[in-house]
Tab-separated table of C-alpha atoms in Angstrom:
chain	number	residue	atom	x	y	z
A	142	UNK	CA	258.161	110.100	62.140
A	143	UNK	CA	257.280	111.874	65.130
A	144	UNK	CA	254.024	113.476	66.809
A	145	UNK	CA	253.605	116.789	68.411
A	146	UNK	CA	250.617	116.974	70.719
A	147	UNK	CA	249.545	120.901	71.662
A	148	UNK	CA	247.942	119.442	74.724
A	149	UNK	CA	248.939	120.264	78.080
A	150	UNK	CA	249.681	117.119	80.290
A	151	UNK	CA	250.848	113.724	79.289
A	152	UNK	CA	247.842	112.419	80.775
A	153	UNK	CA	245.922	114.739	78.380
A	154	UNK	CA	247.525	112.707	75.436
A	155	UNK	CA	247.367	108.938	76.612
A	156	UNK	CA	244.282	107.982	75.596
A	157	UNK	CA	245.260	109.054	71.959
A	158	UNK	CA	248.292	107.445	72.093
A	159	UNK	CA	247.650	103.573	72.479
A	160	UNK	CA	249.104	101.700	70.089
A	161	UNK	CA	250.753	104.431	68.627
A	162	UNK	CA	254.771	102.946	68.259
A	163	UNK	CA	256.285	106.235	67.143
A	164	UNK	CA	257.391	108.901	69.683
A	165	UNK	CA	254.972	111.178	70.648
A	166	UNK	CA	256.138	114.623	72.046
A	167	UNK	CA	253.789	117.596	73.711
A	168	UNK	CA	253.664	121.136	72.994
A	169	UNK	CA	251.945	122.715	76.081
A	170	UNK	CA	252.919	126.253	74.986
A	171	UNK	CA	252.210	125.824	71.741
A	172	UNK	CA	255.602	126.938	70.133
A	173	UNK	CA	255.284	124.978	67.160
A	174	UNK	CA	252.199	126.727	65.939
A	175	UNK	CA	254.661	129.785	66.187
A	176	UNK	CA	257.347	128.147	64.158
A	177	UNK	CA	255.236	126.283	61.354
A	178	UNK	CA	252.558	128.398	61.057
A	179	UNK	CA	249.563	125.928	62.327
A	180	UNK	CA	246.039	126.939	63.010
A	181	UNK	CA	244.496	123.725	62.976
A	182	UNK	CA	245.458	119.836	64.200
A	183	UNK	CA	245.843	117.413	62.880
A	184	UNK	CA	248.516	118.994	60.976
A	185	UNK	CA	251.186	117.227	59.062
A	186	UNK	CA	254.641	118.862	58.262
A	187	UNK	CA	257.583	116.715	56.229
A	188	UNK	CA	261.261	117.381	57.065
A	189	UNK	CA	264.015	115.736	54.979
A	190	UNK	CA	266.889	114.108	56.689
A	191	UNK	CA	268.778	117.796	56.151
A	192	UNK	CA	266.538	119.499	58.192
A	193	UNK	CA	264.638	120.981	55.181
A	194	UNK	CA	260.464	121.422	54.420
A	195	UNK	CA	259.530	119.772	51.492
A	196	UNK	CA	256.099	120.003	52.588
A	197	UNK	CA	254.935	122.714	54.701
A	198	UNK	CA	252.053	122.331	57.406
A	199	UNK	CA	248.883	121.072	55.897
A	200	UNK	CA	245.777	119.089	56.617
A	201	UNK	CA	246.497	115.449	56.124
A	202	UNK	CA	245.597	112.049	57.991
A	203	UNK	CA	246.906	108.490	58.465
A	204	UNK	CA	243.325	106.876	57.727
A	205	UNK	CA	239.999	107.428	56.846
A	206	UNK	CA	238.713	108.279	60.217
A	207	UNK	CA	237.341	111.542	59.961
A	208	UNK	CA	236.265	111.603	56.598
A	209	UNK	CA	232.758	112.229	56.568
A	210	UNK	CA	233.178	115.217	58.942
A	211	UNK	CA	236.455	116.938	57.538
A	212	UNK	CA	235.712	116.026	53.484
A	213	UNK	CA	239.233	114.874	53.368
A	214	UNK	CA	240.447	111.509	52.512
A	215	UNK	CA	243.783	109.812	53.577
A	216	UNK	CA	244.866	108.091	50.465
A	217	UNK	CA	246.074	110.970	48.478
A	218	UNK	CA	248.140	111.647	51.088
A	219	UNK	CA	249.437	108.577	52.037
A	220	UNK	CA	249.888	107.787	48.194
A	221	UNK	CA	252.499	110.931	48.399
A	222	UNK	CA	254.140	109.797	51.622
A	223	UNK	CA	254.547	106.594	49.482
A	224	UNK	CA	256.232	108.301	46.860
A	225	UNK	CA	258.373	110.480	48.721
A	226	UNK	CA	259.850	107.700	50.355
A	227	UNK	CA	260.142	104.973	48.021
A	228	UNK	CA	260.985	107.134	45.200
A	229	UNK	CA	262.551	110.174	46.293
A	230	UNK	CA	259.465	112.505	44.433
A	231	UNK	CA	258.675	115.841	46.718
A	232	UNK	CA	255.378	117.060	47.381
A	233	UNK	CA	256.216	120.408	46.160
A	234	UNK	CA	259.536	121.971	44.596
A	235	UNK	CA	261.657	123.370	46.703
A	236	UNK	CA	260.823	127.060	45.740
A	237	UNK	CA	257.285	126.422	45.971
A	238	UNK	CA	257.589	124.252	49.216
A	239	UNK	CA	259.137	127.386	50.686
A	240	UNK	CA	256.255	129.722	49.734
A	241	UNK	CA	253.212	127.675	50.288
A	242	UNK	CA	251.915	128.756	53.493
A	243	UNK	CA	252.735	132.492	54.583
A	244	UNK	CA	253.621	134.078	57.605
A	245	UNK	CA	251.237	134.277	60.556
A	246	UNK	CA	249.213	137.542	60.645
A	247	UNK	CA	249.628	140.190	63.383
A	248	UNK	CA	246.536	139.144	65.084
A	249	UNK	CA	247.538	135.560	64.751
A	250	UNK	CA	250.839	136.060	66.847
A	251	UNK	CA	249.345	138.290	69.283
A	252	UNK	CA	246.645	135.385	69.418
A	253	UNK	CA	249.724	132.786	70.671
A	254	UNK	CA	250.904	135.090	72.772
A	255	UNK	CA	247.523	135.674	74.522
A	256	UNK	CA	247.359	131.998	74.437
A	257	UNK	CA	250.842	131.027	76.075
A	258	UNK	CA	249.856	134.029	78.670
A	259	UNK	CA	246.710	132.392	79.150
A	260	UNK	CA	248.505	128.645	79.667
A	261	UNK	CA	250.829	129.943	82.380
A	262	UNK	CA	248.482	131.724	84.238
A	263	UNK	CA	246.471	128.359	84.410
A	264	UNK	CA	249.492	126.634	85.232
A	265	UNK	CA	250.159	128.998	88.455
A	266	UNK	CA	246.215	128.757	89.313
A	267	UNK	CA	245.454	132.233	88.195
A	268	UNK	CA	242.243	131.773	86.607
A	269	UNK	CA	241.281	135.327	85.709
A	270	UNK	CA	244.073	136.229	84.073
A	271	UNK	CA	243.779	132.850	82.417
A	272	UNK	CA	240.047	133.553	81.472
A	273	UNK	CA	241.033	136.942	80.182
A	274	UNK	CA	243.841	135.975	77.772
A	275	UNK	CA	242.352	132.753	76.478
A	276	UNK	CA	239.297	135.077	75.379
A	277	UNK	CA	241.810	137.939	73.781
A	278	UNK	CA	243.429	135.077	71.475
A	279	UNK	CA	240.058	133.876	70.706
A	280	UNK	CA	238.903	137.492	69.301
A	281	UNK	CA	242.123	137.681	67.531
A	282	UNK	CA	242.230	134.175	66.038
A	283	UNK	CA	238.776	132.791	66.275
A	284	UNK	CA	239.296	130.315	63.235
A	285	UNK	CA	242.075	129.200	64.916
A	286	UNK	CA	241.878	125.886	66.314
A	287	UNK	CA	245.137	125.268	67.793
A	288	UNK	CA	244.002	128.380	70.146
A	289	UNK	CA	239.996	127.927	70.170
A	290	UNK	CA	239.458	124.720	70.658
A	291	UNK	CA	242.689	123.948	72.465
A	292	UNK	CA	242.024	126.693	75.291
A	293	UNK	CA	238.213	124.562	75.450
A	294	UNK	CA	239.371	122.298	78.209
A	295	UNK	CA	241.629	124.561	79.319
A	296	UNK	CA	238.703	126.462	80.834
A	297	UNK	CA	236.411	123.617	81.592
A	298	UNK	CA	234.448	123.054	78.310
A	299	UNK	CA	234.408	119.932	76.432
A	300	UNK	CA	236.084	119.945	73.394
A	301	UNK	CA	233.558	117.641	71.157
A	302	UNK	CA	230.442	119.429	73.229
A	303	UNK	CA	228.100	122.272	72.175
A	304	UNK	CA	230.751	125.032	71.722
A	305	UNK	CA	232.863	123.364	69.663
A	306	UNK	CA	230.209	122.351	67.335
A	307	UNK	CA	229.170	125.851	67.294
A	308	UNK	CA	232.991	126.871	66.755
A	309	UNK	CA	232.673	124.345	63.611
A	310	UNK	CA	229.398	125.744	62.219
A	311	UNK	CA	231.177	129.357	62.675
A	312	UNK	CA	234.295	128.169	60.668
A	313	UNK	CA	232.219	125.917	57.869
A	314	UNK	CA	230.027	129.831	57.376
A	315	UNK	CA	233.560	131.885	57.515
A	316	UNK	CA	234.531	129.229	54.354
A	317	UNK	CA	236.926	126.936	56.543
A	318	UNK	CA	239.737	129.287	56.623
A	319	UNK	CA	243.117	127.555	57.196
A	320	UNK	CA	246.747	128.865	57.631
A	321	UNK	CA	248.070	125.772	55.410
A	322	UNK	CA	247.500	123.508	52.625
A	323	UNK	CA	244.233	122.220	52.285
A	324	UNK	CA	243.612	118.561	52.895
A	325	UNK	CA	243.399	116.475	49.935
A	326	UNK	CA	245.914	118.548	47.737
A	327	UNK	CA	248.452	116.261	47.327
């Protein structure tokens, strides 16, 4: 197993990290939301030992933490983990595995783009341009989270404060869209 933070700085990542005995890499450009199709974190993807998805990006989690605020329980998913590895069982056939989550959308790779422009503008100090982007791959993603709520602290909002509860309210109204499978599918 290994994690994938889309944060950018280690120090951004630390305090979610203790205890945590399995690497954990970061993702401050976001590529693997290009690659795997994410919009939203946490997001688990399963890749066999021959480099193959048997279960393409989804919501999923390792306990019971956020339960009451996402709807989604671990155990199904951990019950499949279980299974997979002890007995061999996929998630999904292979044909279905392979179809299960389609392409990004136009707007949704323009969105990373924006986004990655957005990062390395930061990066160099240009703010502005930094602004500017961030806000383009909001309008063309704004149910995404990995650019939404990511670029929050980018630009000096809190990522639990008022904006992204009203970012949550926006995306419970829109009918929780999610470029995956759902959590609790398993």
């Amino acid at each position: 197993m290994v994690a994938v933070a889309l944060d950018d700085s280690v120090d951004d990542v630390r305090p979610w990290t203790d205890g945590i005995t399995m690497p954990v890499l970061i993702d401050p450009t976001h590529l693997l939301t290009e690659l795997y199709a994410i919009s939203n974190v946490p997001t688990v993807i399963w890749i066999d030992e021959q480099d193959r998805i048997v279960r393409p990006n989804g919501v999923a989690f390792g306990t019971d933490t956020f339960k009451d605020f996402t709807g989604v329980s671990a155990e199904p998913h951990l019950a499949a983990v279980r299974r997979w590895v002890i007995d061999g069982v996929e998630p999904l056939p292979a044909d279905e595995a392979h179809g299960a989550v389609g392409d990004l959308s136009e707007d949704e790779v323009a969105a990373r783009l924006h986004f990655r422009i957005a990062a390395e503008a930061r990066r160099a100090g240009d703010a502005e341009t930094a602004r500017r982007h961030f806000d383009d791959a909001v309008a063309l993603a704004p149910h995404d989270w990995t650019i939404r709520r990511a670029a929050m602290p980018l630009v000096g909002d809190d990522p639990f404060g008022e904006r992204f509860f009203a970012m949550y309210q926006e995306w419970e109204q829109a009918g929780r869209p999610y470029h995956g499978i759902p959590g609790g599918t398993e």
